[in-house]
Structures are given as structure tokens and as C-alpha cells.
């Protein structure tokens, strides 16, 4: 693909999206969503369903999935002694029961304030104010914190989803296993265990990476100059088993197809200079926008992303801004469902 000129204005990634196309609930059938195919060389689009994905894969390809699991990280409780309502959103585990959190009402929760959740099963003390309105909170509980959280916490759904989720597992992928994300790697929500088994039976490899999605994924790009936007850091890792599988795929001429921008960002962050892979982990702040040269990825399964977001920029870097915006325009005209619970796109 020819190199495009650099597009570094945020407004270059705007598209018009009617509010009613933002999916509020998941479809009953995970793999029943629509699948737009996009040829990144020609810009040609096709319209299928997600269960048709295997027809685009070949034996020897490797599908890369992010196995991170969403933390039920939203806690509703009361301030002591006033009983005023409190909401905490857990962001980062600092060890020994301490967490970085977003808090509401932030102004009233000063260092020394205490909060209670459930019937006192979990309590917390605000230790200090951090940057960007965050708080450091010390939690007190008996037993295992994640088990307490499973009982008391709610799924931290994106701000554009207004309806309450009836079944929390629908905001988890069927292969999620490593708890740590503040949001789901949503491209993976379309897979069923049956579909993955069908893909493996074709001779396609399934590889797992882990990237714990941070809330920065929903953070709008406020700077008009893209280069002034600062990405939040997210922890990611590749196991030796996955590195071996990816290297074998490369050597045999197979394609590496990432499921979701999180899998893409993991591989592009951790790939070696020569294009090979090794067991590795890191905090990544990688920001991919047009002009970026991909070293690890040959194809991408992804959802439809917010206008002017870093994720639209990433997809545009891979498939070309003109192609992506034309495809999004087609998706709007054809009433595709957008964002986390919406339809999918396959870019090859």
C-alpha cells in the first residue's frame, strides 16, 4: 500500500453518527452481528455476518485474541458518617489493598474520608488526591478482594451506554481469563466457543495476548494537533507460547490477524525490531495514527469506533483514512450498530 500523507488534525477523523445507531444492548446471539469487510488496498466493502468470518481465514493464519477480563470495578456505597451516596471506579491496583480510583463526589471525598460498601463487607479510606481528579484509596475487607468485588461491584460500561446490562457476562469475551481491564476488548465479544472451535478445525491458530484496557480508551482527543494527545499507559504481555506461534506463522507465510485494537497495540508495542516475537511484558503508551508502519499485523477484526478517537486513527493508519471514512459512511447508510455492543469490521 502506498504511503499516505500524514493526517495529524483530529478533525480529519470526524464522521457524522446518528445517536440511534449507538448499540445500547448486545444482540441475543454473539456471532449474529453484522460484519463489514474492508479491502485495505482498494477500499472495497462487503456486507456479511460475523459467523461468516471463517470464510476469510486460511489454514496457517493466526488469530490473536486479548484474554483480559473486565473487573466489576464500579462500586456504589455511602460516605461515613453522613450516608451520602458515593461512587468509586477502580483504575489501577497499587498493591496491599490500595487502588487508584475515580471518585464521585470528588470534592467531598478528601483525604481521611471513609466510605462503606454493601453491609460493611468492604470499607475504604481516601489516602490522597492524585493527578487528573483521581484518588488513592485504601480498602479493608476479609477474604479475597476479587471475590468481594464480584459480589459488590458493577460492570464499568462506557459512558455512551445508558441502559443497564442484565447479564454481566455479555460484557466479557467467552475466552476472558486474566482479570484487570476497566473496559472490555469489545471486538472479541462477537466470538462464541463454537465459532472458535470451527476456526481451529480449519487449521487456523488461536494465540492469546493480554492487554488490560484502561479508561483512557474512552478519553476524547481534545487537542486539534494529534501529536499533542497523550495516551494513558496500559499493561500488556506476550507469553513464550504465543511468541513461538507468531514466529512460526511468520516463517510459514501465514497472516497474523488481530482481534481488536488492544491485540494490535500489544503486538505493535512488543514486536522485536526484526519483526520477530519473544516473551515480553511492558506498560505501553503506543499511539498509532496514519504514517505509522505496521511491523506485526496483517489483518484486523474490530468494531466501529467513536468519531475523532484514537481508535479511528489506528484503523485509518492500517487501512487508509479515506477508505475508513468511506466505509463508516456506508455503515451509517446501512444502519450498522456502532461501538461496544455494535457490529464488526474485518480489514484485510
GROMACS .gro file of C-alpha atoms in nm:
model
  348
    1UNK     CA    1   0.000   0.000   0.000
    2UNK     CA    2   0.135   0.340  -0.091
    3UNK     CA    3   0.233   0.569   0.193
    4UNK     CA    4  -0.034   0.825   0.265
    5UNK     CA    5   0.048   1.177   0.370
    6UNK     CA    6   0.034   1.233   0.744
    7UNK     CA    7  -0.305   1.340   0.875
    8UNK     CA    8  -0.244   1.494   1.213
    9UNK     CA    9  -0.557   1.703   1.264
   10UNK     CA   10  -0.813   1.548   1.498
   11UNK     CA   11  -1.097   1.691   1.287
   12UNK     CA   12  -0.972   1.482   0.992
   13UNK     CA   13  -1.120   1.180   1.171
   14UNK     CA   14  -1.471   1.316   1.224
   15UNK     CA   15  -1.778   1.145   1.081
   16UNK     CA   16  -2.146   1.208   1.141
   17UNK     CA   17  -2.314   0.941   1.355
   18UNK     CA   18  -2.687   0.945   1.440
   19UNK     CA   19  -2.732   0.872   1.814
   20UNK     CA   20  -2.983   0.594   1.747
   21UNK     CA   21  -2.710   0.382   1.583
   22UNK     CA   22  -2.515   0.352   1.910
   23UNK     CA   23  -2.595  -0.002   2.027
   24UNK     CA   24  -2.730   0.001   2.385
   25UNK     CA   25  -2.758  -0.375   2.438
   26UNK     CA   26  -2.581  -0.682   2.297
   27UNK     CA   27  -2.757  -0.899   2.040
   28UNK     CA   28  -2.903  -1.223   2.172
   29UNK     CA   29  -2.663  -1.421   1.952
   30UNK     CA   30  -2.300  -1.311   1.992
   31UNK     CA   31  -2.190  -1.404   1.640
   32UNK     CA   32  -2.516  -1.283   1.482
   33UNK     CA   33  -2.388  -0.926   1.445
   34UNK     CA   34  -2.315  -0.788   1.102
   35UNK     CA   35  -1.962  -0.799   0.962
   36UNK     CA   36  -1.842  -0.538   0.715
   37UNK     CA   37  -1.538  -0.649   0.518
   38UNK     CA   38  -1.292  -0.382   0.403
   39UNK     CA   39  -1.015  -0.438   0.149
   40UNK     CA   40  -0.741  -0.204   0.267
   41UNK     CA   41  -0.579  -0.192  -0.075
   42UNK     CA   42  -0.890  -0.098  -0.277
   43UNK     CA   43  -1.136   0.031  -0.016
   44UNK     CA   44  -1.399  -0.217  -0.141
   45UNK     CA   45  -1.655  -0.315   0.125
   46UNK     CA   46  -1.876  -0.621   0.165
   47UNK     CA   47  -2.169  -0.698   0.397
   48UNK     CA   48  -2.187  -1.029   0.583
   49UNK     CA   49  -2.244  -1.164   0.936
   50UNK     CA   50  -1.985  -1.240   1.200
   51UNK     CA   51  -2.047  -1.614   1.172
   52UNK     CA   52  -1.912  -1.582   0.813
   53UNK     CA   53  -1.567  -1.486   0.946
   54UNK     CA   54  -1.413  -1.835   0.887
   55UNK     CA   55  -1.460  -1.795   0.510
   56UNK     CA   56  -1.199  -1.516   0.517
   57UNK     CA   57  -0.939  -1.715   0.711
   58UNK     CA   58  -0.685  -1.967   0.582
   59UNK     CA   59  -0.505  -2.263   0.737
   60UNK     CA   60  -0.177  -2.134   0.876
   61UNK     CA   61  -0.316  -1.793   0.974
   62UNK     CA   62  -0.303  -1.695   1.341
   63UNK     CA   63  -0.589  -1.513   1.512
   64UNK     CA   64  -0.466  -1.308   1.809
   65UNK     CA   65  -0.712  -1.261   2.100
   66UNK     CA   66  -0.681  -1.044   2.412
   67UNK     CA   67  -0.774  -1.266   2.708
   68UNK     CA   68  -0.808  -0.981   2.961
   69UNK     CA   69  -1.118  -0.995   3.178
   70UNK     CA   70  -1.312  -0.688   3.292
   71UNK     CA   71  -1.303  -0.606   3.660
   72UNK     CA   72  -1.652  -0.531   3.804
   73UNK     CA   73  -1.482  -0.208   3.901
   74UNK     CA   74  -1.773   0.028   3.973
   75UNK     CA   75  -1.862   0.043   4.344
   76UNK     CA   76  -2.164   0.221   4.492
   77UNK     CA   77  -2.157   0.297   4.863
   78UNK     CA   78  -2.202   0.560   5.133
   79UNK     CA   79  -1.988   0.824   5.297
   80UNK     CA   80  -1.929   0.793   5.672
   81UNK     CA   81  -2.090   0.930   5.879
   82UNK     CA   82  -2.325   1.136   5.656
   83UNK     CA   83  -2.459   0.843   5.450
   84UNK     CA   84  -2.423   1.045   5.128
   85UNK     CA   85  -2.402   0.840   4.807
   86UNK     CA   86  -2.054   0.758   4.676
   87UNK     CA   87  -1.931   0.601   4.352
   88UNK     CA   88  -1.577   0.469   4.307
   89UNK     CA   89  -1.431   0.336   3.982
   90UNK     CA   90  -1.120   0.122   4.035
   91UNK     CA   91  -0.844   0.204   3.787
   92UNK     CA   92  -0.511   0.063   3.898
   93UNK     CA   93  -0.409  -0.182   4.170
   94UNK     CA   94  -0.121  -0.033   4.370
   95UNK     CA   95  -0.085  -0.340   4.593
   96UNK     CA   96  -0.165  -0.406   4.962
   97UNK     CA   97  -0.531  -0.311   4.918
   98UNK     CA   98  -0.455   0.031   4.769
   99UNK     CA   99  -0.618   0.136   4.441
  100UNK     CA  100  -0.613   0.440   4.216
  101UNK     CA  101  -0.979   0.535   4.170
  102UNK     CA  102  -1.207   0.789   4.013
  103UNK     CA  103  -1.449   0.912   4.280
  104UNK     CA  104  -1.784   1.090   4.291
  105UNK     CA  105  -1.847   1.333   4.452
  106UNK     CA  106  -1.474   1.403   4.425
  107UNK     CA  107  -1.483   1.734   4.612
  108UNK     CA  108  -1.640   1.581   4.922
  109UNK     CA  109  -1.405   1.283   4.936
  110UNK     CA  110  -1.097   1.443   5.086
  111UNK     CA  111  -0.801   1.253   5.235
  112UNK     CA  112  -0.919   1.091   5.558
  113UNK     CA  113  -1.277   1.040   5.434
  114UNK     CA  114  -1.416   0.691   5.490
  115UNK     CA  115  -1.667   0.502   5.275
  116UNK     CA  116  -1.871   0.183   5.320
  117UNK     CA  117  -1.997  -0.065   5.059
  118UNK     CA  118  -2.255  -0.341   5.094
  119UNK     CA  119  -2.335  -0.413   5.459
  120UNK     CA  120  -1.988  -0.309   5.568
  121UNK     CA  121  -1.832  -0.606   5.388
  122UNK     CA  122  -1.597  -0.356   5.221
  123UNK     CA  123  -1.479  -0.021   5.356
  124UNK     CA  124  -1.229   0.230   5.225
  125UNK     CA  125  -1.031   0.533   5.328
  126UNK     CA  126  -0.922   0.811   5.092
  127UNK     CA  127  -0.545   0.838   5.139
  128UNK     CA  128  -0.454   1.115   4.896
  129UNK     CA  129  -0.556   1.320   4.593
  130UNK     CA  130  -0.378   1.223   4.271
  131UNK     CA  131  -0.349   1.390   3.931
  132UNK     CA  132  -0.646   1.428   3.693
  133UNK     CA  133  -0.902   1.407   3.975
  134UNK     CA  134  -0.805   1.055   4.082
  135UNK     CA  135  -0.783   0.936   4.444
  136UNK     CA  136  -0.566   0.679   4.619
  137UNK     CA  137  -0.797   0.458   4.828
  138UNK     CA  138  -0.706   0.201   5.093
  139UNK     CA  139  -0.963  -0.081   5.109
  140UNK     CA  140  -1.037  -0.301   5.412
  141UNK     CA  141  -1.209  -0.641   5.378
  142UNK     CA  142  -1.190  -1.004   5.480
  143UNK     CA  143  -1.104  -1.280   5.235
  144UNK     CA  144  -1.008  -1.229   4.870
  145UNK     CA  145  -1.059  -0.883   4.724
  146UNK     CA  146  -1.162  -1.004   4.376
  147UNK     CA  147  -1.431  -1.224   4.529
  148UNK     CA  148  -1.565  -0.931   4.732
  149UNK     CA  149  -1.563  -0.724   4.413
  150UNK     CA  150  -1.753  -0.993   4.221
  151UNK     CA  151  -2.030  -0.966   4.482
  152UNK     CA  152  -2.044  -0.587   4.523
  153UNK     CA  153  -1.905  -0.439   4.201
  154UNK     CA  154  -2.084  -0.349   3.877
  155UNK     CA  155  -1.953  -0.356   3.520
  156UNK     CA  156  -1.797  -0.021   3.421
  157UNK     CA  157  -1.992   0.025   3.097
  158UNK     CA  158  -1.882   0.301   2.856
  159UNK     CA  159  -2.045   0.643   2.906
  160UNK     CA  160  -2.243   0.617   2.579
  161UNK     CA  161  -2.432   0.308   2.703
  162UNK     CA  162  -2.729   0.432   2.905
  163UNK     CA  163  -2.912   0.100   2.962
  164UNK     CA  164  -2.819  -0.130   3.248
  165UNK     CA  165  -2.669  -0.461   3.142
  166UNK     CA  166  -2.885  -0.755   3.254
  167UNK     CA  167  -2.608  -1.016   3.231
  168UNK     CA  168  -2.254  -0.902   3.320
  169UNK     CA  169  -2.101  -1.190   3.122
  170UNK     CA  170  -2.218  -1.025   2.799
  171UNK     CA  171  -1.953  -0.757   2.862
  172UNK     CA  172  -1.688  -1.032   2.884
  173UNK     CA  173  -1.542  -1.232   2.597
  174UNK     CA  174  -1.602  -1.608   2.616
  175UNK     CA  175  -1.223  -1.657   2.644
  176UNK     CA  176  -1.153  -1.391   2.910
  177UNK     CA  177  -0.935  -1.521   3.194
  178UNK     CA  178  -0.687  -1.260   3.327
  179UNK     CA  179  -0.874  -1.007   3.541
  180UNK     CA  180  -0.756  -0.648   3.509
  181UNK     CA  181  -0.943  -0.440   3.248
  182UNK     CA  182  -1.157  -0.133   3.311
  183UNK     CA  183  -1.336  -0.195   2.978
  184UNK     CA  184  -1.391  -0.496   2.753
  185UNK     CA  185  -1.179  -0.567   2.444
  186UNK     CA  186  -1.505  -0.538   2.251
  187UNK     CA  187  -1.410  -0.687   1.912
  188UNK     CA  188  -1.387  -1.020   2.092
  189UNK     CA  189  -1.745  -1.004   2.221
  190UNK     CA  190  -1.866  -1.146   1.887
  191UNK     CA  191  -1.696  -1.483   1.931
  192UNK     CA  192  -1.867  -1.795   2.060
  193UNK     CA  193  -1.683  -2.107   2.175
  194UNK     CA  194  -1.839  -2.289   1.879
  195UNK     CA  195  -1.709  -2.034   1.628
  196UNK     CA  196  -1.359  -2.054   1.776
  197UNK     CA  197  -1.370  -2.435   1.754
  198UNK     CA  198  -1.477  -2.411   1.388
  199UNK     CA  199  -1.187  -2.172   1.315
  200UNK     CA  200  -0.934  -2.400   1.488
  201UNK     CA  201  -1.067  -2.703   1.299
  202UNK     CA  202  -0.976  -2.521   0.974
  203UNK     CA  203  -0.608  -2.516   1.076
  204UNK     CA  204  -0.611  -2.155   1.193
  205UNK     CA  205  -0.401  -2.096   1.508
  206UNK     CA  206  -0.550  -1.917   1.808
  207UNK     CA  207  -0.299  -1.714   2.009
  208UNK     CA  208  -0.363  -1.517   2.328
  209UNK     CA  209  -0.208  -1.193   2.447
  210UNK     CA  210  -0.306  -0.981   2.746
  211UNK     CA  211  -0.364  -0.606   2.749
  212UNK     CA  212  -0.555  -0.460   3.042
  213UNK     CA  213  -0.777  -0.194   2.888
  214UNK     CA  214  -0.771   0.140   3.069
  215UNK     CA  215  -1.042   0.405   3.074
  216UNK     CA  216  -0.818   0.616   2.851
  217UNK     CA  217  -0.973   0.412   2.570
  218UNK     CA  218  -1.286   0.634   2.605
  219UNK     CA  219  -1.092   0.955   2.656
  220UNK     CA  220  -1.163   1.200   2.373
  221UNK     CA  221  -0.878   1.360   2.180
  222UNK     CA  222  -0.914   1.723   2.284
  223UNK     CA  223  -0.609   1.861   2.101
  224UNK     CA  224  -0.659   1.958   1.737
  225UNK     CA  225  -0.299   1.854   1.672
  226UNK     CA  226  -0.300   1.476   1.714
  227UNK     CA  227   0.064   1.480   1.826
  228UNK     CA  228  -0.033   1.675   2.140
  229UNK     CA  229  -0.260   1.393   2.265
  230UNK     CA  230  -0.113   1.186   2.548
  231UNK     CA  231  -0.214   0.819   2.568
  232UNK     CA  232  -0.275   0.658   2.908
  233UNK     CA  233  -0.041   0.367   2.975
  234UNK     CA  234  -0.178   0.011   2.973
  235UNK     CA  235  -0.009  -0.311   3.079
  236UNK     CA  236   0.037  -0.577   2.809
  237UNK     CA  237   0.221  -0.906   2.770
  238UNK     CA  238   0.305  -1.186   2.527
  239UNK     CA  239   0.378  -1.539   2.657
  240UNK     CA  240   0.652  -1.763   2.518
  241UNK     CA  241   0.385  -1.993   2.374
  242UNK     CA  242   0.226  -1.705   2.181
  243UNK     CA  243   0.565  -1.571   2.067
  244UNK     CA  244   0.656  -1.915   1.928
  245UNK     CA  245   0.322  -1.941   1.747
  246UNK     CA  246   0.357  -1.595   1.591
  247UNK     CA  247   0.714  -1.663   1.479
  248UNK     CA  248   0.607  -1.995   1.324
  249UNK     CA  249   0.321  -1.820   1.143
  250UNK     CA  250   0.557  -1.558   1.001
  251UNK     CA  251   0.812  -1.817   0.888
  252UNK     CA  252   0.544  -2.026   0.713
  253UNK     CA  253   0.396  -1.725   0.531
  254UNK     CA  254   0.070  -1.717   0.729
  255UNK     CA  255  -0.112  -1.399   0.826
  256UNK     CA  256  -0.131  -1.253   1.176
  257UNK     CA  257  -0.486  -1.122   1.227
  258UNK     CA  258  -0.552  -0.926   1.545
  259UNK     CA  259  -0.892  -0.934   1.711
  260UNK     CA  260  -0.935  -0.580   1.838
  261UNK     CA  261  -0.720  -0.272   1.864
  262UNK     CA  262  -0.592  -0.394   2.203
  263UNK     CA  263  -0.437  -0.707   2.048
  264UNK     CA  264  -0.293  -0.487   1.773
  265UNK     CA  265  -0.142  -0.241   2.022
  266UNK     CA  266   0.006  -0.530   2.222
  267UNK     CA  267   0.183  -0.683   1.921
  268UNK     CA  268   0.299  -0.349   1.781
  269UNK     CA  269   0.430  -0.248   2.126
  270UNK     CA  270   0.621  -0.572   2.193
  271UNK     CA  271   0.736  -0.688   1.845
  272UNK     CA  272   1.114  -0.701   1.806
  273UNK     CA  273   1.292  -0.472   1.558
  274UNK     CA  274   1.336  -0.759   1.310
  275UNK     CA  275   0.963  -0.842   1.319
  276UNK     CA  276   1.006  -1.148   1.542
  277UNK     CA  277   0.842  -1.205   1.880
  278UNK     CA  278   0.966  -1.311   2.223
  279UNK     CA  279   0.816  -1.346   2.570
  280UNK     CA  280   0.776  -0.989   2.693
  281UNK     CA  281   0.565  -0.752   2.901
  282UNK     CA  282   0.556  -0.373   2.930
  283UNK     CA  283   0.346  -0.068   3.003
  284UNK     CA  284   0.256   0.075   2.663
  285UNK     CA  285   0.155   0.424   2.557
  286UNK     CA  286   0.177   0.344   2.185
  287UNK     CA  287  -0.028   0.585   1.971
  288UNK     CA  288  -0.091   0.464   1.617
  289UNK     CA  289  -0.214   0.711   1.353
  290UNK     CA  290  -0.163   0.747   0.974
  291UNK     CA  291   0.203   0.742   0.881
  292UNK     CA  292   0.272   0.452   1.119
  293UNK     CA  293   0.442   0.145   0.968
  294UNK     CA  294   0.293  -0.181   1.098
  295UNK     CA  295   0.551  -0.445   1.189
  296UNK     CA  296   0.334  -0.718   1.339
  297UNK     CA  297  -0.020  -0.722   1.197
  298UNK     CA  298  -0.161  -0.835   0.860
  299UNK     CA  299  -0.533  -0.814   0.935
  300UNK     CA  300  -0.771  -0.668   1.193
  301UNK     CA  301  -1.113  -0.758   1.333
  302UNK     CA  302  -1.257  -0.451   1.503
  303UNK     CA  303  -1.578  -0.272   1.598
  304UNK     CA  304  -1.690   0.071   1.475
  305UNK     CA  305  -1.526   0.343   1.685
  306UNK     CA  306  -1.610   0.693   1.809
  307UNK     CA  307  -1.555   0.990   1.576
  308UNK     CA  308  -1.218   1.165   1.631
  309UNK     CA  309  -1.099   0.886   1.863
  310UNK     CA  310  -0.752   0.733   1.880
  311UNK     CA  311  -0.908   0.404   1.767
  312UNK     CA  312  -1.042   0.552   1.441
  313UNK     CA  313  -0.691   0.689   1.389
  314UNK     CA  314  -0.539   0.343   1.442
  315UNK     CA  315  -0.779   0.182   1.195
  316UNK     CA  316  -0.707   0.464   0.948
  317UNK     CA  317  -0.333   0.402   0.983
  318UNK     CA  318  -0.392   0.041   0.881
  319UNK     CA  319  -0.650   0.077   0.603
  320UNK     CA  320  -0.614   0.440   0.490
  321UNK     CA  321  -0.816   0.732   0.622
  322UNK     CA  322  -1.016   0.778   0.300
  323UNK     CA  323  -1.108   0.408   0.289
  324UNK     CA  324  -1.207   0.400   0.656
  325UNK     CA  325  -1.423   0.714   0.648
  326UNK     CA  326  -1.594   0.595   0.328
  327UNK     CA  327  -1.661   0.256   0.495
  328UNK     CA  328  -1.802   0.429   0.804
  329UNK     CA  329  -2.028   0.643   0.584
  330UNK     CA  330  -2.154   0.322   0.420
  331UNK     CA  331  -2.208   0.167   0.764
  332UNK     CA  332  -2.421   0.465   0.872
  333UNK     CA  333  -2.624   0.449   0.548
  334UNK     CA  334  -2.680   0.075   0.602
  335UNK     CA  335  -2.781   0.125   0.967
  336UNK     CA  336  -2.497  -0.074   1.120
  337UNK     CA  337  -2.483  -0.077   1.502
  338UNK     CA  338  -2.189   0.118   1.648
  339UNK     CA  339  -1.944   0.097   1.939
  340UNK     CA  340  -1.903  -0.165   2.215
  341UNK     CA  341  -2.220  -0.372   2.159
  342UNK     CA  342  -2.232  -0.294   1.787
  343UNK     CA  343  -2.133  -0.466   1.464
  344UNK     CA  344  -1.785  -0.561   1.346
  345UNK     CA  345  -1.545  -0.493   1.061
  346UNK     CA  346  -1.280  -0.720   0.910
  347UNK     CA  347  -0.989  -0.539   0.744
  348UNK     CA  348  -0.758  -0.745   0.521
   0.00000   0.00000   0.00000
